[in-house]
XYZ file of C-alpha atoms in Angstrom:
424
model
C 67.333 92.074 71.190
C 67.436 90.248 67.492
C 71.284 87.780 66.955
C 74.011 90.340 65.377
C 77.479 88.804 64.248
C 81.042 89.765 66.090
C 83.944 90.412 64.821
C 84.851 86.751 63.224
C 81.574 86.374 62.541
C 80.334 83.893 64.690
C 76.852 83.661 66.340
C 76.607 86.577 69.729
C 78.317 85.643 73.049
C 76.195 85.442 75.803
C 78.796 86.667 78.870
C 76.643 87.457 82.131
C 79.328 89.120 84.579
C 78.730 89.541 88.255
C 80.149 92.601 89.481
C 79.830 95.878 88.681
C 82.621 98.158 90.523
C 85.332 99.445 88.607
C 86.907 95.999 87.823
C 83.530 94.314 86.133
C 82.265 97.312 84.700
C 85.847 97.263 82.725
C 85.024 93.601 82.026
C 82.156 94.148 79.968
C 83.312 97.226 78.070
C 85.949 95.317 77.020
C 83.240 92.712 76.001
C 81.114 94.898 74.538
C 83.881 96.113 71.983
C 84.420 92.225 71.096
C 80.690 91.762 70.268
C 79.142 90.320 73.517
C 75.800 90.639 74.014
C 76.965 91.089 77.805
C 74.850 91.934 81.294
C 76.529 93.134 84.289
C 74.576 91.950 87.908
C 75.646 93.372 91.166
C 73.365 94.187 94.265
C 73.392 97.624 94.061
C 74.468 98.407 90.838
C 74.595 102.596 91.280
C 75.320 101.591 95.585
C 78.643 102.673 97.479
C 81.451 99.971 96.714
C 85.683 100.357 97.075
C 85.454 101.649 93.774
C 84.423 105.023 94.689
C 85.702 105.606 98.115
C 89.658 104.636 96.784
C 91.925 107.587 96.432
C 91.899 107.953 92.725
C 95.433 106.615 92.401
C 96.918 104.946 88.639
C 99.682 103.696 90.737
C 101.408 102.865 88.722
C 104.780 102.170 89.713
C 103.260 100.364 92.514
C 104.427 96.817 91.490
C 106.231 95.256 94.970
C 104.134 93.150 96.942
C 102.773 93.677 100.591
C 104.969 91.191 101.524
C 107.878 92.266 101.247
C 110.695 90.634 103.664
C 110.975 92.153 106.538
C 107.204 93.066 105.980
C 105.841 90.380 108.425
C 107.875 91.217 111.517
C 107.175 94.669 111.315
C 103.359 93.968 111.834
C 102.790 93.718 115.740
C 104.623 96.983 115.871
C 101.641 98.527 113.204
C 98.636 96.526 115.359
C 99.850 98.347 118.369
C 99.874 102.410 117.584
C 96.595 103.860 117.244
C 98.177 106.059 115.117
C 99.714 102.293 112.665
C 98.596 100.967 109.118
C 96.763 97.871 109.899
C 94.446 96.440 112.538
C 93.114 93.226 113.033
C 90.018 92.315 115.061
C 90.145 90.051 118.070
C 87.263 88.026 116.718
C 88.642 87.587 113.361
C 92.149 87.006 114.554
C 91.538 83.334 114.016
C 89.638 83.688 110.495
C 92.742 85.058 109.129
C 95.731 82.370 110.201
C 96.133 81.061 106.289
C 95.725 84.046 104.799
C 98.849 85.550 107.090
C 100.339 81.765 106.190
C 100.416 82.716 102.769
C 100.750 85.790 103.716
C 104.641 85.633 105.024
C 105.107 82.626 102.649
C 105.130 85.436 100.075
C 107.419 87.785 102.181
C 110.850 84.944 102.061
C 112.940 86.120 99.433
C 112.268 83.585 96.412
C 108.787 84.482 96.488
C 110.007 88.268 96.193
C 111.113 88.477 92.321
C 108.561 86.234 91.150
C 105.612 88.476 92.748
C 106.992 91.544 91.477
C 107.615 90.838 87.958
C 103.464 89.952 87.691
C 102.902 92.507 89.122
C 104.582 95.365 86.794
C 103.527 92.642 84.081
C 100.262 94.319 84.585
C 101.202 97.584 85.890
C 103.853 98.312 83.043
C 100.524 98.609 80.382
C 97.781 100.087 82.874
C 97.993 103.758 81.732
C 98.007 103.119 78.880
C 94.943 100.627 78.596
C 93.225 102.835 80.841
C 94.074 105.866 78.892
C 92.182 103.908 76.003
C 89.040 102.616 77.869
C 88.061 106.530 79.351
C 88.968 108.027 75.514
C 86.822 105.948 73.518
C 83.905 106.499 76.147
C 84.396 109.689 76.703
C 86.078 109.996 80.015
C 90.199 110.936 78.883
C 89.218 114.386 81.225
C 88.840 112.626 84.249
C 92.332 111.317 83.688
C 95.889 113.086 84.942
C 98.874 112.828 84.769
C 100.740 114.422 86.845
C 102.360 112.214 88.679
C 103.308 110.696 92.648
C 105.452 113.015 95.335
C 105.969 109.488 97.660
C 107.970 111.645 101.651
C 109.697 110.548 104.052
C 110.453 111.346 107.683
C 112.754 110.327 108.399
C 116.947 109.015 107.168
C 116.680 105.909 108.213
C 113.079 105.022 106.351
C 114.691 107.271 103.256
C 117.319 104.823 102.970
C 115.223 101.469 104.302
C 113.684 102.021 101.098
C 115.723 102.420 98.455
C 116.443 98.739 97.319
C 112.066 98.886 96.709
C 112.740 101.297 94.586
C 115.256 100.143 93.172
C 113.232 97.265 92.361
C 110.739 99.332 91.251
C 113.668 101.228 88.613
C 114.998 97.436 87.047
C 110.454 97.128 85.899
C 110.945 100.526 84.697
C 109.177 103.068 86.959
C 110.848 105.968 86.747
C 111.716 107.950 90.398
C 113.756 111.101 91.422
C 115.254 112.174 94.264
C 114.482 115.246 95.758
C 116.223 116.770 99.134
C 113.652 118.229 102.022
C 113.221 121.542 99.746
C 112.518 119.977 96.200
C 109.631 118.581 97.809
C 108.817 121.217 98.939
C 109.052 123.356 96.037
C 106.145 121.162 94.237
C 104.226 120.477 97.091
C 104.303 124.158 98.868
C 101.987 123.414 102.014
C 104.381 120.529 103.212
C 105.419 120.835 106.237
C 108.737 120.654 108.382
C 108.495 117.193 109.082
C 109.300 115.756 105.625
C 113.234 115.301 105.331
C 113.279 113.521 101.637
C 110.774 113.357 98.720
C 110.606 110.759 95.469
C 108.639 112.176 92.255
C 107.376 109.202 90.189
C 106.362 110.804 86.873
C 103.620 107.812 85.570
C 101.655 107.577 88.431
C 98.528 109.630 87.923
C 94.490 110.516 89.750
C 91.268 110.825 88.593
C 89.563 113.651 88.842
C 87.397 111.423 91.741
C 86.583 107.480 91.786
C 82.864 107.722 91.701
C 81.934 109.999 89.147
C 84.140 107.755 87.130
C 82.593 104.308 87.772
C 79.789 105.737 87.549
C 80.049 107.841 83.962
C 81.044 104.563 82.837
C 78.138 102.136 83.888
C 75.804 105.161 81.952
C 78.518 104.578 79.103
C 77.867 100.462 79.031
C 73.622 101.438 79.420
C 73.462 103.603 76.571
C 75.576 101.512 74.829
C 73.497 97.620 75.051
C 75.216 96.654 78.058
C 71.970 95.378 81.212
C 72.873 96.508 84.441
C 71.053 93.964 86.175
C 69.627 94.128 90.742
C 69.973 91.630 91.573
C 72.307 89.085 94.591
C 73.584 86.072 92.769
C 73.501 82.388 94.857
C 75.024 80.320 92.101
C 76.301 79.574 88.896
C 75.267 75.913 87.507
C 75.534 74.241 84.092
C 72.926 74.629 81.711
C 71.638 72.967 78.946
C 73.481 72.504 75.323
C 76.663 74.193 77.112
C 75.721 77.566 78.174
C 75.904 78.478 81.937
C 72.873 79.218 84.583
C 73.252 82.154 86.811
C 70.857 82.004 90.001
C 69.552 85.035 92.139
C 68.383 84.725 95.554
C 64.928 86.026 93.884
C 64.453 82.498 91.861
C 65.841 84.161 89.127
C 68.072 82.957 86.046
C 69.588 84.214 82.949
C 71.642 81.720 80.891
C 74.892 82.711 79.455
C 77.577 81.004 77.392
C 80.115 82.460 80.016
C 80.732 84.216 83.023
C 83.278 86.132 84.619
C 83.201 86.825 88.423
C 84.056 90.354 89.187
C 82.557 90.460 92.167
C 85.003 91.555 94.878
C 85.711 90.594 98.111
C 82.374 88.520 97.879
C 83.491 86.158 95.508
C 84.798 84.104 97.577
C 81.451 83.571 98.381
C 81.449 81.751 94.809
C 84.190 80.472 94.598
C 83.673 78.243 97.077
C 80.341 77.629 95.796
C 81.811 76.386 92.468
C 84.164 74.016 94.705
C 87.658 76.319 94.569
C 89.453 77.191 96.764
C 90.617 81.579 97.129
C 92.874 83.119 99.703
C 91.121 86.086 99.794
C 89.781 87.983 103.303
C 88.589 92.328 102.752
C 91.401 94.574 103.965
C 89.044 97.297 104.786
C 90.127 100.606 103.831
C 89.223 103.899 105.629
C 89.463 107.557 104.591
C 88.136 111.067 105.124
C 87.039 113.312 102.216
C 87.931 117.410 103.189
C 85.616 120.141 101.084
C 87.339 122.794 102.290
C 91.245 121.978 103.639
C 92.790 125.412 103.348
C 95.691 123.824 101.523
C 96.730 122.544 97.877
C 98.067 119.533 96.470
C 98.699 119.680 93.138
C 99.048 115.857 92.615
C 98.747 113.130 94.945
C 101.199 112.719 98.420
C 102.398 109.449 99.379
C 103.642 108.704 102.737
C 106.264 106.323 102.747
C 106.600 105.094 106.120
C 103.043 106.168 107.362
C 101.243 103.634 105.260
C 98.194 107.285 104.308
C 97.850 109.171 101.163
C 96.712 112.015 100.134
C 94.998 112.984 96.923
C 93.792 116.094 95.691
C 89.896 114.926 93.903
C 86.487 117.407 92.145
C 86.077 116.035 95.186
C 87.762 117.533 97.856
C 90.905 116.415 99.489
C 91.176 112.891 100.102
C 92.640 111.036 103.645
C 93.294 106.978 102.745
C 94.966 104.795 104.347
C 94.849 101.721 107.279
C 94.414 98.155 106.565
C 91.292 96.278 108.764
C 90.851 92.967 108.704
C 87.506 91.659 110.739
C 84.985 90.215 107.519
C 82.879 91.626 106.201
C 80.164 91.836 108.082
C 81.690 93.581 111.487
C 80.559 97.553 111.803
C 83.337 100.085 110.155
C 85.111 101.328 112.685
C 85.780 105.328 111.985
C 88.428 106.103 114.263
C 90.784 104.568 111.782
C 89.284 107.939 110.096
C 90.052 109.691 112.544
C 93.194 109.074 112.620
C 94.724 109.345 109.198
C 93.509 113.270 109.263
C 94.909 112.990 112.310
C 98.037 112.661 110.237
C 98.217 114.872 107.391
C 97.937 117.280 109.568
C 100.996 116.302 111.313
C 102.067 117.076 107.295
C 100.362 119.369 106.516
C 100.278 121.784 109.425
C 97.388 124.401 108.095
C 95.443 121.475 107.281
C 91.591 122.523 108.104
C 90.011 119.573 109.323
C 86.131 120.338 109.538
C 83.379 118.611 107.229
C 85.495 115.633 106.746
C 83.382 113.552 105.226
C 84.637 110.134 106.608
C 83.988 106.659 104.225
C 84.813 102.825 104.865
C 85.500 99.808 101.793
C 86.349 96.683 101.358
C 88.865 95.820 98.819
C 89.687 92.020 98.338
C 93.021 91.392 99.004
C 95.566 88.631 98.605
C 98.160 87.204 100.881
C 100.710 87.358 97.674
C 99.393 91.185 96.522
C 97.916 89.697 92.822
C 95.014 89.663 91.416
C 92.829 86.500 90.318
C 93.171 86.400 86.689
C 92.095 83.468 84.564
C 89.527 80.940 83.744
C 88.149 78.776 87.007
C 89.899 75.058 86.867
C 86.555 73.029 87.166
C 84.609 75.483 84.264
C 85.899 76.514 80.759
C 82.889 78.965 79.921
C 83.336 80.921 84.203
C 86.330 83.245 84.709
C 87.633 85.650 87.236
C 88.456 88.876 87.773
C 88.886 89.747 91.273
C 91.591 90.746 94.647
C 93.468 93.359 93.031
C 93.433 95.366 96.249
C 94.861 98.842 96.268
C 95.495 97.646 92.431
C 91.491 97.786 91.112
C 91.900 101.496 89.477
C 94.962 101.180 88.468
C 94.819 97.310 86.450
C 90.612 97.343 86.076
C 91.161 98.364 82.198
C 93.928 95.575 82.182
C 92.361 92.783 83.286
C 89.443 94.092 80.807
C 90.919 93.560 78.398
C 93.147 90.018 78.744
C 89.159 88.624 80.183
C 87.336 89.925 77.467
C 90.621 87.502 75.528
C 89.984 85.171 77.357
C 87.242 84.884 76.688
C 87.045 84.993 72.415
C 90.143 82.529 73.273
C 92.907 84.861 71.765
C 95.545 84.217 73.952
C 96.508 87.507 76.170
C 99.019 89.494 75.947
C 100.691 88.785 79.516
C 101.230 85.438 80.528
C 97.727 84.602 82.907
C 99.784 81.614 85.166
C 100.710 83.857 88.163
C 97.043 85.055 88.650
C 95.737 81.615 88.065
C 93.165 80.289 91.193
C 95.216 77.370 91.039
C 97.825 78.419 93.487
C 95.256 78.779 96.107
C 94.363 74.844 95.882
C-alpha cells in the first residue's frame, strides 16, 4: 500500500493494535481517523471474547470503584452464599493475595474519592464518544438510551446505598428515587419483591454486543485496517526507532507504535516488557433466554444481589457474578444457572427454558481503573486494558485518548490516575 500523508503532513504512522475486542477495535478506529496505517492482531479476531457476551450496558452511572469503604468486609459472606455475587476458586487463592491487598487499600476512605473522580472523568464522556463513533461507522441504530432501573428488595439496602447515589449525583449522574409502585409502572413484570427503585436516565444499552463488535470489525476491515490472526509473544525495538511485534508463527510485524489492548492477556505482555500490572480475570457469567415470557423495556440492575437483566435483540440476558480463578480454569456454568434462579425471584413469570449460558474473562484491576497511557520504559508502546465491567462503556473514550497520545496531542482527560506507574 503506497504511503500517504496524515493530517499533519508527515509520513503515515504505522500502528499495531494487539487485541480485537471492543476496546482494541475502538483504538483502531480512532487511529485510522487520525490517518494511521493500522494493523489489529488477535489470536482469534472473530472468536468469542468478553466483548461478545457482556450485558450490553452503557453504564455511565458506574462512577464508584468496586472497593468502596466497607465492601471488603462483605466479601466472606458473599463467597459463602451459593447465590452470592462473588466466588474464589481455592487453587487460585494464593495468587490472588497481591490483588486482594490492593483491593483492600483501594477501599480505604482516603482512596475512594480520587478513584471515583477518575472513573467519572471517563464516564461523563462515554456516551457522547460512543455515539459519535457509531454514527461515523453507520452503527447508530445499535445504541439505545432508555435509562436504567436500579431496584432494591429491602429498606436497609436502599438506605445503605444513599451515600453511593449522592456521590454519583455530584459526578453529574441523574437519578430519581422511585417507590415500588413507580418502579413496577416502568417495568410491570417485576414482582412484589421490589421495594424501592432508582431511575438513571443517562444509561443506555446496545442491541447486541456481539453484533456491534462484529460490525465494527467489518467496518474497519473495509476501511483499510488489517485484521490479522496471530498470538503475540513479545515486542522488541527494531531498526530506526520502530517496534517489532513477534508472533508465535514466526511472523514479524514492524510498527512505529504498538498499543496493547488485549484485555486480561495484556498482563503477560507488560511483564515481558519489564513492567508490573496488577490484573486479574474476573470471570463473568450470564444466561440469555430466547423466549422468557416476560418483557423488560430497559436494563434492570438488582443492586443488593449484584446482577443485571438486559433486553437485547438476541433475548433477555441475565448477567453478573464475579469469579476469580485465573484464565486457564474451565467455566462453572452453575454460576449461570444461579443467575436465572435469582432472576425468577424478581420476575415471577420468567420462563427459564432455552437458556444459553456464557462465561468470559473481564480484565479487572483492584482499584477499578483501566490502564490507559504510555509504557514507562518503551515510549512507542501504549496501554489500553483493564476496564473490568466498563469496557463497552469506556471503549470509544479510551480509543480517542490513545490516538491523541500516539499523535502527540494533549488528551482531553488527565491520564495520571490510569498510568501503569501505580503498580510499579
